Amino acid sequence: MGGVIRFGVSLEPQLLDKFDEIIGKKGYQNRSEAIRDLIRRLLIEEQWEDKSGESVGTITLVYDHTIRELSDRLTELQHEYHHEIISALHVHLDDRDCLEVLVVKAAADEARRISDRLISTRGVKHGKLVMTGTLSSEW
Ligand code: NI
């Protein structure tokens, strides 16, 4: 990794106050670290915009396993994408509800399609795709 470059940022005082308040709550030590994280997040999102680019993420699902055929349907879908869904965690939350976290590694558009199909399955109470990535080791 090379050195760092310092650059100036101009913004309205109210905006800066709000930014400082939020990064303080989040535990950032300084503005630079917060801005670095924002830039990394943007770069990861950009990577996901490249639809054919390899991507990695997690799909979180909460559903009631007592709904007829729902568990079977979700398992079928996961088997359909066994090349892309590389790991799965299942937690029995209570007597009815299950939490599943799936790790998906696929082209970005395929990952979204898989996530959409799972989350839109009738009976899934909550679902979310979280996109992440490794970025360059230099970042
Ligand atoms: Ni369960």
Coordinates of N, CA, C and O and ligand atoms in Angstrom, one line a residue:
M1 N 0.8 -1.2 0.0 CA 0.0 0.0 0.0 C 0.9 1.2 0.0 O 1.8 1.4 0.8
G2 N 0.6 2.2 -0.9 CA 1.3 3.4 -0.9 C 1.0 4.3 0.2 O 0.3 3.9 1.1
G3 N 1.4 5.6 0.2 CA 1.1 6.5 1.3 C -0.4 6.9 1.2 O -1.2 6.3 0.5
V4 N -0.7 7.9 2.0 CA -2.1 8.4 1.9 C -2.1 9.8 1.3 O -1.1 10.5 1.3
I5 N -3.2 10.1 0.7 CA -3.4 11.5 0.1 C -4.4 12.3 0.9 O -5.4 11.7 1.3
R6 N -4.0 13.5 1.3 CA -4.9 14.3 2.0 C -5.7 15.2 1.0 O -5.1 15.7 0.1
F7 N -7.0 15.4 1.2 CA -7.7 16.2 0.4 C -8.8 17.0 1.2 O -9.2 16.5 2.2
G8 N -9.1 18.2 0.7 CA -10.1 19.0 1.4 C -11.5 18.7 1.0 O -11.7 18.4 -0.2
V9 N -12.4 18.9 1.9 CA -13.8 18.7 1.5 C -14.6 19.9 2.0 O -14.4 20.3 3.2
S10 N -15.4 20.5 1.1 CA -16.2 21.6 1.6 C -17.6 21.2 1.7 O -18.2 20.6 0.8
L11 N -18.2 21.5 2.9 CA -19.6 21.2 3.1 C -20.2 22.1 4.1 O -19.5 22.8 4.9
E12 N -21.6 22.2 4.1 CA -22.3 23.1 4.9 C -22.1 22.6 6.4 O -22.0 21.4 6.7
P13 N -22.0 23.6 7.3 CA -21.7 23.3 8.7 C -22.8 22.4 9.3 O -22.4 21.5 10.1
Q14 N -24.0 22.6 9.0 CA -25.1 21.7 9.6 C -24.9 20.3 9.1 O -25.1 19.3 9.9
L15 N -24.4 20.1 7.9 CA -24.2 18.7 7.4 C -23.0 18.1 8.1 O -23.1 16.9 8.5
L16 N -22.0 18.9 8.3 CA -20.8 18.4 9.0 C -21.2 18.0 10.5 O -20.7 17.0 11.0
D17 N -22.0 18.9 11.1 CA -22.4 18.6 12.5 C -23.1 17.3 12.6 O -22.9 16.5 13.5
K18 N -24.0 17.1 11.7 CA -24.8 15.8 11.6 C -23.9 14.6 11.4 O -24.0 13.6 12.0
F19 N -23.0 14.8 10.5 CA -22.0 13.7 10.2 C -21.2 13.4 11.4 O -21.1 12.2 11.8
D20 N -20.7 14.4 12.1 CA -19.9 14.2 13.3 C -20.7 13.5 14.4 O -20.2 12.6 15.1
E21 N -21.9 13.9 14.5 CA -22.8 13.3 15.5 C -23.0 11.8 15.2 O -22.8 10.9 16.1
I22 N -23.3 11.5 13.9 CA -23.5 10.1 13.6 C -22.2 9.2 13.7 O -22.3 8.1 14.3
I23 N -21.1 9.7 13.2 CA -19.9 8.9 13.3 C -19.4 8.8 14.7 O -18.9 7.7 15.1
G24 N -19.8 9.8 15.6 CA -19.5 9.7 17.0 C -20.2 8.5 17.6 O -19.7 7.7 18.4
K25 N -21.5 8.5 17.3 CA -22.4 7.4 17.8 C -21.9 6.0 17.4 O -22.0 5.0 18.1
K26 N -21.4 6.0 16.1 CA -21.0 4.7 15.6 C -19.6 4.3 16.1 O -19.1 3.2 15.8
G27 N -18.9 5.2 16.7 CA -17.6 4.9 17.3 C -16.4 5.1 16.5 O -15.3 4.7 16.8
Y28 N -16.6 5.9 15.4 CA -15.4 6.2 14.6 C -14.5 7.2 15.4 O -15.0 8.1 16.1
Q29 N -13.2 7.0 15.3 CA -12.2 7.8 16.0 C -12.1 9.2 15.3 O -11.8 10.2 16.0
N30 N -12.2 9.2 14.0 CA -12.1 10.5 13.3 C -12.8 10.4 12.0 O -13.3 9.4 11.6
R31 N -12.9 11.6 11.4 CA -13.7 11.7 10.1 C -13.0 10.9 9.0 O -13.7 10.3 8.1
S32 N -11.7 10.8 9.0 CA -11.0 10.1 7.9 C -11.4 8.7 7.8 O -11.7 8.1 6.7
E33 N -11.5 8.0 9.0 CA -11.9 6.6 9.0 C -13.3 6.4 8.6 O -13.6 5.5 7.8
A34 N -14.2 7.3 9.0 CA -15.6 7.2 8.5 C -15.7 7.4 7.0 O -16.5 6.7 6.4
I35 N -15.0 8.4 6.5 CA -15.1 8.6 5.0 C -14.5 7.4 4.3 O -15.0 7.0 3.2
R36 N -13.4 6.9 4.8 CA -12.8 5.7 4.1 C -13.8 4.6 4.0 O -14.0 3.9 3.0
D37 N -14.6 4.3 5.1 CA -15.6 3.3 5.1 C -16.7 3.6 4.2 O -17.2 2.7 3.5
L38 N -17.1 4.9 4.1 CA -18.2 5.2 3.1 C -17.7 5.0 1.7 O -18.5 4.5 0.9
I39 N -16.5 5.3 1.4 CA -15.9 5.1 0.1 C -15.9 3.6 -0.2 O -16.3 3.1 -1.3
R40 N -15.4 2.8 0.7 CA -15.4 1.3 0.5 C -16.8 0.8 0.3 O -17.0 -0.1 -0.6
R41 N -17.7 1.3 1.0 CA -19.1 0.8 0.8 C -19.6 1.1 -0.6 O -20.2 0.3 -1.3
L42 N -19.3 2.3 -1.0 CA -19.7 2.7 -2.4 C -19.0 1.8 -3.4 O -19.6 1.4 -4.4
L43 N -17.7 1.5 -3.2 CA -17.0 0.7 -4.2 C -17.6 -0.7 -4.2 O -17.7 -1.4 -5.3
I44 N -18.0 -1.3 -3.0 CA -18.6 -2.6 -3.0 C -20.0 -2.6 -3.7 O -20.3 -3.4 -4.5
E45 N -20.8 -1.5 -3.5 CA -22.0 -1.3 -4.2 C -21.8 -1.2 -5.7 O -22.6 -1.8 -6.5
E46 N -20.7 -0.6 -6.1 CA -20.4 -0.4 -7.5 C -20.1 -1.8 -8.1 O -20.5 -2.1 -9.2
Q47 N -19.3 -2.6 -7.3 CA -19.0 -3.9 -7.8 C -20.3 -4.8 -8.1 O -20.3 -5.5 -9.0
W48 N -21.3 -4.5 -7.2 CA -22.5 -5.3 -7.4 C -23.4 -4.7 -8.5 O -24.2 -5.4 -9.1
E49 N -23.1 -3.5 -8.9 CA -23.8 -2.9 -10.1 C -23.3 -3.6 -11.4 O -24.0 -3.6 -12.4
D50 N -22.1 -4.0 -11.3 CA -21.5 -4.8 -12.5 C -22.1 -6.2 -12.4 O -21.7 -7.0 -11.7
K51 N -23.2 -6.3 -13.1 CA -24.1 -7.5 -13.0 C -23.4 -8.8 -13.2 O -23.8 -9.8 -12.6
S52 N -22.4 -8.8 -14.1 CA -21.8 -10.1 -14.4 C -20.6 -10.4 -13.4 O -20.0 -11.4 -13.4
G53 N -20.2 -9.3 -12.6 CA -19.1 -9.5 -11.7 C -19.3 -10.5 -10.6 O -20.5 -10.6 -10.1
E54 N -18.3 -11.2 -10.2 CA -18.4 -12.2 -9.1 C -18.7 -11.4 -7.8 O -18.1 -10.4 -7.6
S55 N -19.7 -11.9 -7.1 CA -20.0 -11.2 -5.8 C -20.3 -12.2 -4.7 O -20.4 -13.4 -5.0
V56 N -20.3 -11.7 -3.5 CA -20.5 -12.5 -2.4 C -21.5 -11.8 -1.4 O -21.4 -10.5 -1.3
G57 N -22.3 -12.5 -0.8 CA -23.3 -11.8 0.1 C -24.0 -12.8 1.0 O -23.7 -14.0 0.9
T58 N -24.9 -12.3 1.8 CA -25.7 -13.2 2.6 C -27.2 -12.9 2.4 O -27.6 -11.8 2.2
I59 N -28.0 -14.0 2.5 CA -29.4 -13.9 2.4 C -30.0 -14.3 3.7 O -29.7 -15.4 4.2
T60 N -30.7 -13.4 4.4 CA -31.3 -13.8 5.7 C -32.8 -14.0 5.5 O -33.4 -13.2 4.9
L61 N -33.3 -15.1 6.1 CA -34.7 -15.4 5.9 C -35.3 -15.7 7.3 O -34.6 -16.4 8.1
V62 N -36.5 -15.2 7.6 CA -37.2 -15.7 8.8 C -38.6 -16.2 8.3 O -39.3 -15.5 7.5
Y63 N -38.9 -17.4 8.7 CA -40.2 -18.0 8.3 C -40.7 -18.9 9.3 O -40.0 -19.4 10.2
D64 N -42.0 -19.2 9.2 CA -42.7 -20.1 10.1 C -42.7 -21.4 9.4 O -43.4 -21.7 8.4
H65 N -42.0 -22.4 10.0 CA -41.8 -23.7 9.4 C -43.1 -24.5 9.4 O -43.2 -25.6 8.8
T66 N -44.1 -24.1 10.2 CA -45.3 -24.9 10.3 C -46.2 -24.6 9.1 O -47.2 -25.3 8.9
I67 N -45.9 -23.6 8.3 CA -46.7 -23.3 7.1 C -46.5 -24.5 6.1 O -45.3 -24.8 5.8
R68 N -47.5 -25.0 5.7 CA -47.5 -26.2 4.9 C -46.6 -26.1 3.6 O -46.7 -25.1 2.9
E69 N -45.7 -27.0 3.5 CA -44.8 -27.0 2.3 C -43.7 -25.9 2.2 O -42.9 -25.9 1.3
L70 N -43.8 -25.0 3.1 CA -42.8 -23.8 3.0 C -41.4 -24.3 3.2 O -40.5 -23.9 2.3
S71 N -41.1 -25.1 4.2 CA -39.7 -25.5 4.4 C -39.2 -26.3 3.2 O -38.1 -26.1 2.7
D72 N -40.1 -27.2 2.6 CA -39.7 -28.0 1.5 C -39.4 -27.1 0.3 O -38.5 -27.3 -0.5
R73 N -40.3 -26.1 0.1 CA -40.1 -25.2 -1.1 C -38.8 -24.4 -0.9 O -38.0 -24.3 -1.9
L74 N -38.5 -23.9 0.3 CA -37.2 -23.2 0.4 C -36.0 -24.1 0.3 O -35.0 -23.7 -0.3
T75 N -36.1 -25.4 0.7 CA -35.0 -26.3 0.6 C -34.8 -26.7 -0.9 O -33.7 -26.7 -1.4
E76 N -36.0 -26.8 -1.6 CA -35.9 -27.1 -3.1 C -35.1 -26.0 -3.8 O -34.3 -26.3 -4.6
L77 N -35.5 -24.8 -3.5 CA -34.9 -23.6 -4.1 C -33.4 -23.6 -3.8 O -32.6 -23.3 -4.7
Q78 N -33.0 -23.9 -2.6 CA -31.6 -23.9 -2.2 C -30.8 -25.0 -3.0 O -29.7 -24.8 -3.4
H79 N -31.5 -26.1 -3.2 CA -30.8 -27.2 -3.9 C -30.7 -26.8 -5.4 O -29.7 -27.2 -6.0
E80 N -31.7 -26.1 -5.9 CA -31.6 -25.6 -7.3 C -30.4 -24.8 -7.5 O -29.8 -24.8 -8.6
Y81 N -30.0 -24.0 -6.5 CA -28.8 -23.1 -6.6 C -27.6 -23.6 -5.7 O -26.9 -22.8 -5.1
H82 N -27.4 -24.9 -5.7 CA -26.4 -25.4 -4.8 C -25.0 -25.0 -5.2 O -24.1 -25.0 -4.4
H83 N -24.8 -24.6 -6.5 CA -23.5 -24.1 -6.9 C -23.2 -22.7 -6.3 O -22.1 -22.3 -6.0
E84 N -24.3 -22.0 -6.1 CA -24.2 -20.6 -5.7 C -24.3 -20.4 -4.2 O -23.7 -19.6 -3.6
I85 N -25.2 -21.2 -3.6 CA -25.4 -21.1 -2.1 C -24.3 -22.0 -1.5 O -24.5 -23.2 -1.5
I86 N -23.3 -21.4 -0.9 CA -22.1 -22.2 -0.5 C -22.2 -22.6 1.0 O -21.4 -23.4 1.4
S87 N -23.1 -22.0 1.7 CA -23.2 -22.3 3.1 C -24.5 -21.9 3.6 O -25.1 -20.9 3.1
A88 N -25.0 -22.6 4.7 CA -26.3 -22.2 5.2 C -26.3 -22.5 6.7 O -25.7 -23.4 7.2
L89 N -26.9 -21.5 7.4 CA -27.1 -21.6 8.9 C -28.6 -21.6 9.2 O -29.3 -20.8 8.7
H90 N -29.0 -22.6 10.0 CA -30.4 -22.6 10.4 C -30.5 -22.6 11.9 O -29.9 -23.4 12.6
V91 N -31.3 -21.7 12.4 CA -31.6 -21.6 13.8 C -33.1 -21.7 14.1 O -33.9 -21.0 13.4
H92 N -33.5 -22.6 15.0 CA -34.9 -22.7 15.3 C -35.2 -21.6 16.4 O -34.7 -21.7 17.5
L93 N -35.8 -20.5 16.0 CA -36.0 -19.4 16.9 C -36.9 -19.7 18.1 O -36.7 -19.3 19.2
D94 N -38.1 -20.3 17.8 CA -39.0 -20.7 18.8 C -39.8 -21.9 18.3 O -39.3 -22.6 17.4
D95 N -41.0 -22.2 18.8 CA -41.7 -23.4 18.4 C -42.1 -23.3 16.9 O -42.4 -24.3 16.3
R96 N -42.2 -22.1 16.3 CA -42.7 -22.0 14.9 C -41.6 -21.4 14.0 O -41.5 -21.9 12.9
D97 N -40.9 -20.4 14.5 CA -40.1 -19.6 13.5 C -38.7 -20.1 13.4 O -38.1 -20.5 14.4
C98 N -38.2 -20.0 12.2 CA -36.8 -20.3 11.8 C -36.1 -19.1 11.2 O -36.7 -18.3 10.5
L99 N -34.8 -19.1 11.5 CA -33.9 -18.1 10.9 C -32.9 -18.8 10.1 O -32.3 -19.8 10.6
E100 N -32.8 -18.4 8.8 CA -31.8 -19.0 8.0 C -30.9 -17.9 7.4 O -31.4 -16.8 7.0
V101 N -29.6 -18.1 7.4 CA -28.6 -17.2 6.8 C -27.8 -18.0 5.8 O -27.2 -19.0 6.1
L102 N -28.0 -17.6 4.5 CA -27.3 -18.3 3.4 C -26.2 -17.5 2.9 O -26.3 -16.2 2.7
V103 N -25.1 -18.1 2.6 CA -24.0 -17.4 2.0 C -24.0 -17.7 0.5 O -24.1 -18.8 0.1
V104 N -24.1 -16.6 -0.3 CA -24.2 -16.8 -1.8 C -23.0 -16.2 -2.5 O -22.6 -15.1 -2.1
K105 N -22.5 -16.9 -3.4 CA -21.3 -16.5 -4.2 C -21.7 -16.7 -5.6 O -21.8 -17.9 -6.1
A106 N -21.9 -15.6 -6.3 CA -22.4 -15.8 -7.7 C -22.2 -14.4 -8.4 O -21.8 -13.4 -7.8
A107 N -22.5 -14.4 -9.7 CA -22.6 -13.2 -10.4 C -23.7 -12.3 -9.7 O -24.6 -12.9 -9.2
A108 N -23.4 -11.0 -9.7 CA -24.3 -10.2 -8.9 C -25.8 -10.3 -9.3 O -26.7 -10.3 -8.4
D109 N -26.1 -10.3 -10.6 CA -27.5 -10.4 -11.0 C -28.1 -11.8 -10.6 O -29.3 -11.9 -10.2
E110 N -27.3 -12.8 -10.6 CA -27.8 -14.1 -10.2 C -28.0 -14.2 -8.7 O -29.0 -14.7 -8.2
A111 N -27.2 -13.5 -7.9 CA -27.3 -13.5 -6.5 C -28.7 -12.8 -6.1 O -29.4 -13.2 -5.3
R112 N -28.9 -11.7 -6.8 CA -30.2 -11.0 -6.6 C -31.4 -11.8 -7.0 O -32.4 -11.8 -6.3
R113 N -31.3 -12.6 -8.1 CA -32.4 -13.4 -8.5 C -32.7 -14.5 -7.5 O -33.8 -14.7 -7.1
I114 N -31.6 -15.1 -7.0 CA -31.8 -16.2 -6.0 C -32.4 -15.6 -4.7 O -33.4 -16.1 -4.2
S115 N -31.9 -14.4 -4.3 CA -32.5 -13.8 -3.1 C -34.0 -13.4 -3.3 O -34.8 -13.7 -2.5
D116 N -34.3 -12.8 -4.5 CA -35.7 -12.5 -4.8 C -36.6 -13.7 -4.7 O -37.7 -13.6 -4.2
R117 N -36.1 -14.8 -5.3 CA -37.0 -16.0 -5.3 C -37.2 -16.5 -3.9 O -38.4 -16.9 -3.6
L118 N -36.2 -16.5 -3.1 CA -36.4 -17.0 -1.7 C -37.3 -16.1 -0.9 O -38.2 -16.6 -0.3
I119 N -37.0 -14.8 -1.0 CA -37.7 -13.8 -0.1 C -39.1 -13.7 -0.5 O -40.0 -13.5 0.3
S120 N -39.4 -13.9 -1.8 CA -40.8 -13.7 -2.3 C -41.6 -15.0 -2.1 O -42.8 -15.0 -2.4
T121 N -41.0 -16.0 -1.6 CA -41.7 -17.3 -1.4 C -42.8 -17.0 -0.3 O -42.5 -16.4 0.7
R122 N -44.0 -17.4 -0.6 CA -45.1 -17.1 0.3 C -44.9 -17.7 1.7 O -44.6 -18.9 1.7
G123 N -45.0 -16.9 2.7 CA -44.8 -17.4 4.0 C -43.5 -16.9 4.7 O -43.3 -17.0 5.9
V124 N -42.6 -16.4 3.8 CA -41.4 -15.9 4.4 C -41.7 -14.5 5.0 O -42.3 -13.6 4.3
K125 N -41.5 -14.4 6.3 CA -41.9 -13.2 7.0 C -41.0 -12.0 6.8 O -41.4 -10.8 6.8
H126 N -39.7 -12.3 6.7 CA -38.7 -11.2 6.5 C -37.5 -11.8 5.8 O -37.1 -12.9 6.0
G127 N -37.0 -11.0 4.9 CA -35.8 -11.5 4.1 C -35.0 -10.3 3.7 O -35.5 -9.2 3.5
K128 N -33.7 -10.5 3.7 CA -32.8 -9.4 3.2 C -31.5 -9.9 2.6 O -30.9 -10.9 3.1
L129 N -31.2 -9.3 1.5 CA -29.9 -9.6 0.9 C -28.9 -8.6 1.3 O -29.1 -7.4 1.2
V130 N -27.8 -9.0 1.9 CA -26.7 -8.1 2.2 C -25.5 -8.4 1.3 O -25.0 -9.5 1.2
M131 N -25.2 -7.3 0.6 CA -24.1 -7.4 -0.4 C -22.8 -7.1 0.3 O -22.7 -6.1 1.0
T132 N -21.8 -7.9 0.0 CA -20.5 -7.5 0.5 C -19.4 -7.9 -0.5 O -19.8 -8.2 -1.6
G133 N -18.2 -7.8 -0.1 CA -17.1 -8.1 -1.1 C -15.8 -7.9 -0.4 O -15.7 -7.4 0.6
T134 N -14.7 -8.4 -1.1 CA -13.4 -8.3 -0.5 C -12.7 -7.1 -1.0 O -11.7 -6.7 -0.3
L135 N -13.1 -6.5 -2.1 CA -12.4 -5.4 -2.6 C -10.9 -5.7 -2.9 O -10.5 -6.8 -2.8
S136 N -10.2 -4.7 -3.2 CA -8.8 -5.0 -3.4 C -8.1 -5.0 -2.0 O -8.5 -4.4 -1.1
S137 N -7.1 -5.9 -1.9 CA -6.4 -6.0 -0.6 C -5.7 -4.7 -0.2 O -5.4 -4.4 0.9
E138 N -5.5 -3.8 -1.2 CA -4.9 -2.5 -0.9 C -5.8 -1.5 -0.3 O -5.4 -0.4 0.2
W139 N -7.2 -1.8 -0.3 CA -8.1 -0.8 0.3 C -8.4 -1.2 1.7 O -9.3 -0.8 2.3
Ligands
NI1 NI -36.1 -24.4 12.3

